XYZ file of C-alpha atoms in Angstrom:
787
model
C 6.967 49.558 46.877
C 5.172 52.286 44.924
C 6.969 52.132 41.616
C 4.617 54.787 40.520
C 5.655 57.472 43.167
C 8.188 58.899 40.815
C 5.645 59.274 37.903
C 3.206 60.918 40.106
C 5.923 63.502 41.359
C 6.949 64.123 37.605
C 3.342 64.381 36.485
C 2.696 66.960 39.129
C 5.839 69.052 38.242
C 5.111 68.809 34.413
C 1.546 69.958 35.230
C 2.669 72.976 37.202
C 5.115 73.826 34.472
C 2.333 74.083 32.126
C 3.236 70.900 30.376
C -0.119 69.302 30.884
C -0.175 67.163 27.515
C 3.148 65.450 28.417
C 2.006 64.866 32.102
C -1.054 63.295 30.903
C 0.842 60.815 28.516
C 2.253 59.032 31.731
C -1.252 57.912 32.754
C -3.066 57.784 29.378
C -0.376 55.569 27.691
C -0.489 52.731 30.266
C -4.314 52.870 30.303
C -4.416 52.397 26.553
C -2.020 49.512 26.507
C -3.990 47.757 29.327
C -7.412 48.227 27.442
C -5.794 47.219 24.211
C -6.615 50.205 22.552
C -3.682 49.775 19.989
C -4.443 52.396 17.358
C -4.665 55.161 19.971
C -1.675 53.821 21.780
C 0.426 53.688 18.717
C -0.552 57.079 17.550
C 0.876 58.421 20.856
C 4.171 56.504 21.297
C 6.224 58.654 19.166
C 4.865 61.877 20.784
C 5.797 60.276 24.391
C 9.172 59.371 23.416
C 9.819 62.744 21.866
C 8.571 64.442 25.001
C 10.651 62.135 27.327
C 13.841 63.270 25.225
C 12.778 67.053 25.196
C 12.656 67.113 29.076
C 15.843 65.205 29.080
C 14.570 62.647 31.565
C 16.135 59.066 30.962
C 13.833 57.519 33.509
C 10.778 58.883 31.509
C 12.299 57.448 28.253
C 12.488 54.041 30.045
C 9.025 54.393 31.125
C 7.420 54.837 27.636
C 9.671 52.534 25.845
C 8.569 49.806 28.420
C 4.966 50.672 27.882
C 5.685 50.492 24.145
C 6.995 46.952 24.546
C 4.338 45.920 26.736
C 1.835 46.806 23.998
C 4.093 44.942 21.285
C 4.445 41.970 23.573
C 1.385 41.666 25.772
C -1.207 43.060 23.115
C 0.355 42.207 19.556
C 2.504 38.984 20.739
C 5.373 40.216 18.724
C 8.374 37.700 18.570
C 11.629 38.436 16.928
C 10.503 41.625 15.581
C 10.400 43.084 19.013
C 13.703 41.472 20.140
C 16.177 44.412 19.034
C 14.002 46.958 20.964
C 13.763 44.598 23.960
C 17.621 44.178 24.062
C 18.420 47.827 23.447
C 15.885 48.792 26.271
C 17.603 46.415 28.702
C 21.017 48.032 28.015
C 19.598 51.641 28.231
C 17.738 50.705 31.549
C 20.954 49.576 33.114
C 22.890 52.761 32.324
C 23.933 54.581 35.364
C 21.578 57.447 35.080
C 18.587 54.818 34.612
C 19.409 51.829 36.821
C 17.545 53.316 39.863
C 14.283 53.795 37.774
C 11.758 51.155 39.115
C 10.882 50.555 35.388
C 14.390 49.408 34.779
C 13.262 46.161 36.292
C 10.385 45.924 33.700
C 12.962 45.818 30.913
C 14.125 42.289 32.250
C 10.491 41.052 32.200
C 10.388 42.416 28.607
C 13.366 40.330 27.588
C 11.834 37.167 29.262
C 8.336 37.777 27.566
C 10.001 38.521 24.166
C 11.951 35.282 24.119
C 8.733 33.626 25.245
C 7.035 34.910 22.142
C 9.785 34.030 19.901
C 10.189 30.398 21.111
C 9.098 29.920 24.491
C 10.334 26.200 25.150
C 13.494 26.855 23.298
C 14.344 29.644 25.643
C 12.862 28.509 28.594
C 15.985 27.938 30.727
C 17.432 31.479 29.799
C 14.006 33.171 30.724
C 14.093 31.392 34.202
C 17.719 32.655 34.756
C 17.190 36.193 33.907
C 13.984 36.099 36.197
C 15.914 34.435 39.139
C 18.735 37.029 38.864
C 16.466 39.907 38.773
C 14.172 38.794 41.668
C 17.262 38.769 44.011
C 17.387 42.660 43.640
C 13.808 43.222 44.811
C 11.417 42.240 47.330
C 7.725 40.612 46.982
C 6.490 44.287 47.980
C 7.367 45.302 44.503
C 4.557 44.805 41.678
C 7.560 43.680 39.456
C 7.976 40.679 41.715
C 4.623 39.293 40.861
C 5.433 40.070 36.899
C 8.597 38.125 37.071
C 7.145 35.419 38.965
C 4.607 35.026 36.136
C 7.307 34.935 33.536
C 9.155 32.358 35.429
C 6.086 30.257 35.807
C 5.252 30.509 32.173
C 8.781 29.249 31.335
C 8.133 26.218 33.374
C 4.868 25.646 31.601
C 6.679 25.809 28.199
C 8.922 23.240 29.459
C 5.916 20.896 29.862
C 5.802 21.386 33.681
C 2.486 22.912 34.707
C 2.361 21.283 38.160
C 5.715 22.605 39.085
C 4.632 26.031 37.588
C 1.689 25.909 39.727
C 3.452 25.149 42.811
C 6.122 27.890 42.090
C 3.332 30.537 41.488
C 1.489 29.512 44.762
C 4.684 29.809 46.669
C 5.434 33.470 45.139
C 1.601 34.338 45.714
C 1.884 33.896 49.302
C 5.027 35.850 49.530
C 3.310 38.797 47.858
C 0.323 38.461 50.178
C 2.754 38.408 53.347
C 4.317 41.524 51.875
C 0.855 43.323 52.182
C 0.148 43.364 48.417
C -2.726 42.137 46.637
C -2.601 39.671 43.535
C -3.834 40.779 40.163
C -6.313 39.018 37.979
C -3.554 38.258 35.471
C -1.892 36.480 38.463
C -5.081 34.355 39.053
C -5.772 33.834 35.393
C -2.316 32.468 34.967
C -2.806 30.083 37.769
C -6.142 28.870 36.276
C -4.593 28.234 33.027
C -1.903 26.085 34.916
C -4.649 24.230 36.612
C -6.188 23.361 33.259
C -2.990 22.316 31.734
C -2.393 19.846 34.701
C -5.593 18.189 34.004
C -7.325 19.829 37.067
C -10.194 21.081 35.022
C -12.934 21.296 37.735
C -10.480 23.313 39.961
C -9.860 25.542 37.413
C -13.432 26.226 36.447
C -14.296 26.762 40.271
C -11.203 29.203 40.562
C -12.512 30.991 37.532
C -15.950 31.392 39.110
C -14.481 32.469 42.306
C -12.635 35.336 40.982
C -14.627 36.449 38.233
C -16.703 38.894 40.406
C -13.898 40.242 42.289
C -12.500 43.776 41.989
C -8.721 43.070 41.613
C -5.679 45.138 40.766
C -5.336 45.862 37.079
C -8.836 44.966 36.002
C -9.697 46.282 32.489
C -12.458 46.320 30.093
C -10.951 43.234 28.180
C -11.258 40.829 31.269
C -14.796 39.678 30.329
C -13.296 38.614 27.006
C -10.321 36.946 28.502
C -12.631 35.331 31.114
C -14.708 33.819 28.393
C -11.657 32.406 26.542
C -10.278 30.951 29.763
C -13.767 29.392 30.428
C -14.151 28.049 26.815
C -10.823 26.386 26.973
C -11.692 24.710 30.215
C -15.108 23.545 29.173
C -13.514 22.296 25.807
C -11.043 20.363 27.827
C -13.960 18.899 29.746
C -15.740 17.739 26.648
C -12.633 16.111 25.331
C -12.157 14.404 28.551
C -15.706 13.127 28.625
C -15.442 11.871 25.160
C -11.941 10.074 25.680
C -13.034 8.471 29.111
C -13.272 4.666 29.328
C -16.909 4.946 29.928
C -17.381 7.728 27.496
C -20.757 9.553 27.267
C -20.845 10.967 23.675
C -23.879 13.186 24.259
C -22.458 14.690 27.407
C -19.111 15.171 25.685
C -20.732 17.036 22.514
C -22.983 19.089 24.876
C -19.793 20.363 26.722
C -18.077 21.106 23.278
C -20.971 22.987 21.972
C -21.138 24.919 25.175
C -17.509 25.692 24.823
C -18.042 27.155 21.295
C -20.933 29.255 22.401
C -18.702 30.647 25.256
C -15.634 31.343 22.719
C -15.232 34.997 22.162
C -15.761 36.190 18.577
C -12.718 36.366 16.714
C -12.845 39.878 15.763
C -12.871 40.858 19.557
C -9.434 39.294 19.876
C -5.908 40.702 20.154
C -3.134 38.699 18.715
C -2.093 37.879 22.394
C -5.261 35.607 22.565
C -4.626 33.687 19.121
C -2.907 30.849 20.637
C -5.516 29.998 23.231
C -8.546 30.720 20.704
C -6.966 28.367 18.147
C -6.336 25.686 20.885
C -9.961 25.789 22.052
C -11.290 25.911 18.379
C -9.107 22.895 17.587
C -10.298 20.947 20.564
C -13.976 21.723 19.477
C -13.872 21.440 15.669
C -11.643 18.340 15.661
C -14.557 16.571 17.275
C -17.631 18.297 15.848
C -17.175 18.709 12.299
C -20.030 21.193 11.980
C -17.828 23.791 13.452
C -14.822 22.928 11.095
C -15.645 25.427 8.284
C -13.862 27.544 6.087
C -14.718 30.610 8.209
C -12.738 28.743 11.048
C -9.856 28.184 8.451
C -9.913 32.002 7.610
C -9.471 32.785 11.413
C -6.547 30.120 11.841
C -4.796 31.502 8.557
C -5.067 34.977 10.248
C -3.518 33.812 13.506
C -0.974 31.946 11.453
C -0.064 35.062 9.160
C 0.254 37.330 12.243
C 2.767 34.953 14.050
C 4.710 34.749 10.839
C 4.734 38.489 10.305
C 6.022 39.078 13.924
C 8.373 36.279 13.930
C 6.871 34.347 16.774
C 8.365 30.980 15.580
C 7.011 28.412 18.093
C 3.551 29.874 17.734
C 3.673 29.838 13.727
C 4.544 26.153 14.010
C 1.909 25.219 16.677
C -0.956 27.207 14.991
C 0.270 26.036 11.491
C -0.132 22.333 12.642
C -3.669 22.988 13.954
C -4.739 24.771 10.822
C -3.094 22.117 8.589
C -4.918 19.301 10.555
C -8.298 21.100 10.529
C -8.028 21.838 6.806
C -7.298 18.237 5.835
C -10.374 17.344 7.840
C -12.419 19.686 5.516
C -10.746 18.362 2.516
C -9.040 21.651 1.774
C -5.861 20.697 0.191
C -4.848 24.304 -0.967
C -5.274 25.761 2.644
C -3.145 22.616 3.989
C -0.229 23.085 1.529
C -0.118 26.991 2.715
C -0.346 26.054 6.358
C 2.496 23.381 6.013
C 4.642 25.823 3.900
C 4.350 28.252 6.923
C 5.335 25.614 9.219
C 8.409 24.629 7.011
C 9.553 28.264 7.057
C 9.683 28.437 10.843
C 10.861 24.899 11.906
C 14.612 25.785 11.330
C 14.304 28.940 13.670
C 13.393 27.034 16.556
C 16.013 26.443 19.187
C 15.080 22.686 19.446
C 12.188 21.166 17.316
C 10.720 19.226 20.301
C 8.493 16.808 17.996
C 7.604 19.698 15.675
C 9.602 18.134 12.945
C 7.734 14.843 13.384
C 4.409 16.594 13.320
C 5.289 18.442 10.192
C 6.331 15.322 8.531
C 3.351 13.435 9.560
C 1.053 16.305 8.139
C 3.059 16.283 4.957
C 2.525 12.410 4.577
C -1.246 12.891 5.039
C -1.355 15.713 2.557
C 0.289 13.506 -0.125
C -2.235 11.066 0.363
C -5.172 13.437 -0.350
C -6.569 13.515 -3.640
C -7.181 16.826 -5.522
C -10.784 18.101 -6.121
C -11.542 17.409 -9.787
C -13.298 20.334 -11.776
C -17.200 19.824 -11.764
C -17.400 21.252 -15.004
C -15.301 22.360 -18.031
C -12.880 25.380 -17.067
C -14.657 27.543 -19.375
C -17.974 26.864 -17.568
C -16.833 27.109 -13.986
C -17.924 30.854 -13.477
C -21.371 30.069 -14.714
C -21.388 26.957 -12.437
C -20.400 28.591 -9.031
C -23.425 30.701 -8.599
C -25.928 27.622 -8.989
C -24.136 26.062 -5.922
C -26.372 26.357 -2.570
C -23.723 27.506 0.240
C -20.568 28.992 -1.222
C -17.273 27.506 0.048
C -14.172 29.510 -0.926
C -11.892 26.780 0.130
C -13.466 24.373 -2.242
C -14.039 26.770 -4.931
C -10.296 28.118 -4.801
C -8.984 24.670 -5.775
C -11.419 24.445 -8.801
C -10.594 27.978 -9.759
C -6.839 27.573 -9.619
C -7.255 24.467 -11.713
C -9.417 26.396 -14.110
C -7.390 29.434 -14.237
C -4.146 27.368 -14.855
C -6.016 26.121 -18.114
C -7.137 29.530 -19.120
C -4.265 31.971 -18.003
C -5.510 34.655 -20.246
C -9.079 34.721 -18.767
C -9.243 38.028 -16.471
C -12.802 37.386 -15.203
C -11.605 33.830 -14.189
C -8.468 35.374 -12.588
C -10.593 38.179 -10.563
C -12.890 35.198 -9.266
C -9.933 33.178 -8.169
C -8.419 36.143 -6.303
C -11.719 36.811 -4.648
C -11.606 33.169 -3.228
C -8.034 33.379 -2.212
C -8.855 36.629 -0.457
C -11.665 34.963 1.620
C -9.271 32.349 2.515
C -6.718 35.081 3.801
C -4.423 34.128 0.914
C -3.714 37.627 0.001
C 0.026 37.346 -1.221
C -0.804 34.457 -3.481
C -3.791 36.626 -5.056
C -1.233 39.449 -5.466
C 1.179 37.150 -7.227
C -1.358 35.927 -9.657
C -2.543 39.358 -10.616
C 1.131 40.543 -11.035
C 1.810 37.665 -13.252
C -1.306 38.378 -15.367
C -0.504 42.143 -15.844
C 2.927 41.489 -16.854
C 1.803 38.683 -19.392
C -1.252 40.567 -20.623
C -0.837 44.450 -19.891
C -3.215 45.472 -22.811
C -5.927 43.151 -21.203
C -5.497 44.258 -17.580
C -8.089 46.999 -17.372
C -10.410 45.145 -14.674
C -7.387 43.404 -13.102
C -5.279 46.654 -12.248
C -7.750 47.930 -9.605
C -7.944 44.616 -7.705
C -3.944 44.645 -7.700
C -3.950 48.117 -6.448
C -6.128 46.990 -3.414
C -3.560 44.517 -2.466
C -0.469 46.517 -2.624
C 0.394 47.983 0.742
C 0.068 51.604 1.645
C 3.822 52.055 2.028
C 4.782 50.159 -1.013
C 5.263 53.096 -3.500
C 7.578 51.190 -5.494
C 4.977 48.638 -6.669
C 2.487 51.230 -7.621
C 5.283 53.004 -9.811
C 6.211 49.816 -11.275
C 2.569 49.093 -12.144
C 2.228 52.339 -13.501
C 5.188 51.854 -15.847
C 3.749 48.652 -16.982
C 0.385 50.208 -17.999
C 1.755 53.363 -19.677
C 2.388 51.761 -23.148
C -0.651 49.955 -23.188
C -3.397 51.574 -21.055
C -2.110 54.922 -20.030
C -5.180 55.902 -18.310
C -4.533 53.170 -15.728
C -1.162 54.620 -15.359
C -2.802 57.744 -14.124
C -5.129 55.636 -11.930
C -1.943 54.326 -10.128
C -0.329 57.638 -9.757
C -3.624 59.110 -8.525
C -3.459 56.312 -5.726
C 0.140 57.009 -4.964
C -0.620 60.757 -4.558
C -3.543 59.898 -2.340
C -1.273 57.680 -0.231
C 1.264 60.513 -0.069
C -1.492 62.700 1.001
C -0.566 65.065 -2.018
C -4.416 65.873 -2.363
C -4.023 68.488 -5.023
C -2.111 66.042 -7.378
C -4.786 63.479 -7.298
C -7.118 65.673 -9.585
C -4.700 66.010 -12.409
C -4.286 62.275 -12.665
C -7.834 61.699 -12.643
C -8.615 64.341 -15.256
C -6.108 62.762 -17.638
C -7.900 59.423 -16.684
C -11.343 60.896 -17.575
C -10.125 62.049 -20.903
C -10.071 58.223 -21.844
C -13.201 57.258 -19.453
C -15.255 60.196 -19.421
C -18.167 58.540 -17.548
C -15.945 56.815 -14.880
C -17.900 57.252 -11.703
C -15.313 55.423 -9.069
C -12.464 57.851 -10.251
C -14.662 60.631 -9.836
C -15.320 59.638 -6.393
C -11.736 58.993 -5.592
C -11.093 62.725 -6.707
C -13.764 63.979 -4.604
C -12.554 62.209 -1.507
C -9.033 63.714 -2.284
C -10.493 66.956 -2.618
C -12.408 66.692 0.692
C -9.225 65.610 2.517
C -7.354 68.605 0.949
C -10.184 71.045 1.997
C -10.728 72.040 -1.753
C -14.496 71.958 -1.174
C -15.356 73.841 -4.426
C -13.739 71.003 -6.512
C -15.484 68.523 -4.186
C -18.887 70.062 -5.102
C -18.171 70.196 -8.810
C -17.142 66.506 -8.918
C -20.042 65.543 -6.891
C -22.550 67.240 -8.821
C -21.208 65.468 -11.941
C -21.624 62.194 -10.075
C -25.207 62.939 -9.185
C -25.998 63.888 -12.809
C -24.253 60.785 -14.357
C -26.260 58.535 -11.970
C -29.525 60.239 -12.899
C -28.583 60.003 -16.799
C -27.745 56.315 -16.355
C -31.049 55.499 -14.680
C -29.605 54.914 -11.241
C -30.900 56.161 -8.007
C -28.995 59.479 -7.225
C -29.783 59.471 -3.581
C -26.414 58.598 -2.333
C -24.530 60.970 -4.658
C -26.835 63.601 -3.462
C -25.999 62.890 -0.003
C -22.356 63.258 -0.793
C -22.981 66.418 -2.557
C -24.779 67.953 0.442
C -21.694 67.128 2.552
C -19.261 68.921 0.073
C -21.539 71.723 -0.383
C -22.110 72.266 3.395
C -18.232 72.263 3.897
C -17.855 74.737 0.841
C -20.881 76.815 2.454
C -22.382 76.795 -0.833
C -25.710 77.147 0.355
C -27.547 77.583 -2.960
C -26.236 73.952 -3.869
C -27.387 72.871 -0.443
C -30.821 73.969 -0.687
C -31.302 72.901 -4.402
C -30.076 69.548 -3.493
C -32.357 69.447 -0.387
C -35.348 70.199 -2.906
C -34.186 67.582 -5.180
C -34.371 64.993 -2.460
C -37.711 65.971 -1.382
C -36.689 67.956 1.861
C -39.156 70.912 2.740
C -36.492 73.709 2.230
C -36.858 77.036 0.546
C -34.695 77.655 -2.586
C -32.078 80.393 -2.467
C -28.702 81.154 -1.022
C -29.475 81.941 2.645
C -27.454 79.927 5.328
C -29.186 76.783 6.303
C -29.009 76.728 9.984
C -32.122 75.422 11.613
C -32.047 73.706 15.023
C -33.010 70.076 14.813
C -32.618 66.793 16.471
C -29.760 65.862 18.870
C -27.012 63.652 17.674
C -23.451 62.726 18.544
C -20.425 63.686 16.527
C -17.141 61.668 16.442
C -13.773 62.715 15.935
C -10.370 60.716 15.841
C -7.537 62.643 16.592
C -4.210 62.350 18.680
C -4.780 58.565 19.011
C -8.083 59.274 20.570
C -11.691 58.728 19.628
C -13.849 61.746 21.047
C -17.650 61.996 20.891
C -19.742 65.126 21.714
C -23.399 65.709 21.738
C -24.483 68.318 19.021
C -27.622 69.730 17.687
C -28.329 69.255 13.839
C -28.651 72.423 12.009
C -28.892 71.086 8.333
C -28.631 67.733 6.596
C -25.043 67.590 7.247
C -24.296 70.228 9.720
C -24.700 70.402 13.579
C -23.465 72.722 16.480
C -21.704 71.119 19.287
C -23.581 71.395 22.610
C -21.462 69.654 25.105
C -18.681 71.445 27.044
C -15.593 69.515 27.189
C -13.727 68.847 30.404
C -10.726 70.962 31.368
C -7.733 69.911 29.252
C -9.663 68.527 26.399
C -10.082 69.952 23.144
C -12.993 72.265 23.316
C -15.538 72.207 20.769
C -18.635 73.604 22.313
C -20.507 75.858 19.869
C -18.305 74.675 16.902
C -20.441 74.461 13.668
C -19.434 71.147 12.100
C -19.974 69.231 8.721
C -20.604 65.801 9.365
C -21.002 62.531 7.072
C -24.711 61.776 7.449
C -24.305 57.926 7.517
C -24.726 56.522 11.034
C -21.657 54.750 12.496
C -23.731 52.591 14.911
C -27.237 50.959 14.455
C -30.078 51.646 16.688
C -30.595 49.233 19.460
C -33.302 46.780 19.180
C -34.446 47.353 22.812
C -37.274 49.976 22.780
C -36.064 51.712 26.086
C -32.594 51.884 24.903
C -33.573 53.244 21.360
C -35.433 55.996 23.333
C -32.409 57.258 24.883
C -30.216 56.486 21.751
C -28.632 59.227 20.010
C -27.287 58.548 16.313
C -23.634 58.974 15.974
C -21.959 60.460 12.761
C -18.275 61.097 11.847
C -17.198 64.797 11.780
C -15.712 65.834 8.485
C -14.881 69.631 8.724
C -15.402 72.506 11.082
C -16.982 75.658 9.538
C -16.773 77.775 12.470
C -14.938 77.746 15.794
C -16.973 78.297 19.059
C -13.693 79.794 20.655
C -14.912 78.823 24.139
C -12.569 77.776 27.318
C -13.921 74.896 29.499
C -13.684 74.817 33.342
C -15.045 72.394 35.959
C -17.695 73.345 38.599
C -18.432 71.054 41.411
C -20.484 71.130 44.549
C -23.906 70.675 46.361
C -26.924 71.076 44.052
C -29.043 74.047 44.631
C -32.628 73.931 44.674
C -34.342 73.867 41.201
C -35.411 77.485 41.129
C -31.973 78.667 41.997
C -30.437 76.437 39.403
C -33.155 77.505 36.637
C -32.120 81.235 37.389
C -28.468 80.403 37.405
C -28.688 78.507 34.294
C -30.696 81.112 32.383
C -28.491 83.846 33.435
C -25.360 82.315 32.042
C -27.160 81.221 28.667
C -28.517 84.861 28.264
C -24.859 86.082 28.467
C -23.504 83.353 25.989
C -21.985 81.006 28.426
C -22.310 77.218 27.717
C -23.041 74.866 30.408
C -23.140 70.974 30.369
C -24.230 68.919 33.642
C -22.080 65.634 33.789
C -23.326 64.363 37.040
C -26.412 61.964 37.448
C -29.041 62.226 39.979
C -27.293 59.695 42.286
C -24.329 61.934 42.670
C -23.937 63.080 46.386
C -21.307 65.220 48.384
C -20.624 65.197 51.980
C -23.067 66.935 54.394
C -21.011 69.034 56.764
C -24.079 69.174 59.235
C -23.998 65.426 59.565
C -20.285 65.154 60.019
C -20.657 63.218 63.310
C -23.133 60.542 62.163
C -21.984 57.095 61.292
C -21.613 56.711 57.689
C -24.240 53.720 57.473
C -27.084 55.726 59.367
C -30.111 56.459 57.201
C -30.151 60.115 57.955
C -26.293 60.502 56.774
C -26.817 60.178 53.006
C -25.043 63.488 52.111
C -26.301 66.337 49.920
C -27.576 66.042 46.493
C -24.644 66.984 44.478
C -23.775 68.517 40.778
C -20.943 68.805 38.613
C -20.898 70.483 35.192
C -18.507 71.806 32.551
C -18.665 75.590 32.078
C -17.912 77.050 28.736
C -16.789 80.744 28.926
C -17.359 82.566 25.826
C -14.597 84.213 23.599
C -13.966 87.917 24.564
C -14.919 87.347 28.251
C -12.036 87.533 30.630
C -11.603 84.724 33.154
C -11.667 87.547 36.019
C -15.237 88.483 34.682
C -16.284 84.983 34.598
C -15.180 84.378 37.987
C -16.857 87.549 39.250
C -20.236 86.522 37.488
C -20.122 83.119 39.054
C -19.681 84.745 42.473
C -22.431 87.226 41.869
C -24.986 84.548 40.582
C -24.370 82.146 43.406
C -24.313 84.825 46.334
C -26.563 83.774 49.164
C -26.794 79.987 48.205
C -27.129 77.817 51.186
C -24.297 75.740 49.805
C -21.641 77.268 47.428
C -20.131 75.751 44.422
C -16.504 75.433 43.536
C -14.727 76.505 40.373
C -11.277 76.297 41.672
C -9.531 75.810 38.367
C -11.136 78.918 36.889
C -10.631 80.896 39.931
C -6.809 80.147 39.871
C -6.654 81.038 36.231
C -8.353 84.231 36.685
C -6.162 85.275 39.771
C -9.151 85.053 42.030
C -9.575 83.840 45.777
C -8.483 80.262 45.456
C -8.491 79.676 49.298
C -12.194 80.121 49.101
C -12.561 77.246 46.783
C -10.174 75.003 48.701
C -12.281 75.544 51.836
C -15.370 74.449 49.842
C -13.549 71.342 48.535
C -12.604 70.387 52.031
C -15.882 71.105 53.627
C -17.797 69.195 51.119
C -15.174 66.662 50.328
C -15.323 67.149 46.755
C -11.842 65.502 45.831
């Protein structure tokens, strides 16, 4: 059954009604969720839900709420924090006006998945029951049947019955195939993991190798990472088995474990849904090869544990906490071990059944109590001088020394800051904040260096803490109270208020450069470019007065002055930096190198090719596709620090265009964008066509490659695989119609310029909007099979 048919119909209806933005959300949001583009998806969920309610379509609301939960459960691996919404959606989806919506079945999957995240083994029986009941209402032809089969198999796995889960999954897979449906990559990857957990490691690896190159339903860009993680777990398991065999081959076992570590994806590439498997693989490897059991691994483990704690995924918090504690003890990291066990202790009572977790906690606690604390290597007052003399720094070891030294010298701000730096390296942010709060409360008059560190640890939404800190500082260090209030104004996006607080601060600290940078940043955000220029000019002068290199400050001044269109300052600053520029107040708008500009808006990252016109300005060259934000010929200020490094490969570097963050648009091009497609004309025709459009102010951006082909109607009867039936060279491009030109005139111009061509082009969207001959373009599309 096509559970997307109603979505396609609604998409068409919304598009015809001029609601393209809402229509596109029905495809864009699932794509973003499946590709784990979390920031972009989260930015669009409120809009999507509001749109569903505005069109008064409860099925649409079920759809978007389901995909929001798939993001929260499938990517973020939320536990109890997602449960209220999962229950609410289940109730909503079973209302009379929603029950027939195919995605109402998905609400059941979400409940089963959520309970699996909360405490998989503890809720296994209930998860199986709800899947069984729902599957009686659908057939294997539904894609939901595969999803519910996976949830049921995962519940069996959580009960410690992977072989039964595998048998069950294979039976359901065969039913799905017999119904004429294909199995997804997720289905196969779950099966592979069950083979691994059943001890059938060679079979698991063979199956992984078999499916890796296949083109399967639901494939996404994150499949390579997930495949690497699965392979690392299997190979690590092989290494462990080789080391534990009666005839153990130590070298072979270690080689497999090292191979598994090399395969293991980088921590920063993971979504929280991968944390459990990644920490399991890392645990297998690092438990047997101490060289991999480092404080860096501990930081990753702590991050996984903190996330499980934050989303109330109780079973995962206990399991990851136990791994983390055991590895930390092996490193001799007592402080890290204590924190891990404390987290386990918080979540243990929230499990439906301990299932040995209480015994594991007791065992780890007993081992901790047998550990001895690290003695201070020098006197507490000498520790800060001693630490830099060490070879390789280890924050886990140092934090124990620092905590002991700080306990002996609780009024030592420098020692406190070093302690907090080590705690933050170990992902112990709340503990660092606690120490800072205690210090500012005990020694408010001595907190000048401490307050900025504390502000950096206060969550963006925690306004009460910033106000509390400002009140603490007001009687003792009032300029720091202004610093707190400036941060509060910045977080509230009250850009104009930031400057007032910073001005009062500068009355106490007239040469404070960090405060000025903060003010300049707020002024840029608030489009108060004249203030940004003045403050940036002061910063450049201060740097020069104090013997520092003013280069960075001058670049920032160039950006602000370009946004302010203060060309006198732009040119003077360029001369100060050694650029070959004439002085004066003339606009600096000289064509230069091609670059890429990047924007982040509406939950999406967009890049466009542009031509540099100055040190911090460029004009967009690329014509966007229809329906996208059109920026061609926009004149843009950008931040001239590259966002990507040049590739090392010489050939790649030759094709590389540096990418910069767009800051402000000075001038809008005002173009509209349209799509043109069809057989490519010979070069002379194309050259004349392009030149004629450019001469009239049109913009043109070719998007097809040299390999693009369209159907050749003259070869319509030839078999597809014959050498002489390769089709015609094709071309498709975006056309920018300049402001002030009617679409009817644009349509007529295109007809005139392509008249007499052996093969016509189609611009059906433009023709329809212009009231032109749409039938002509429909015939072209059909003739050359352009769809």
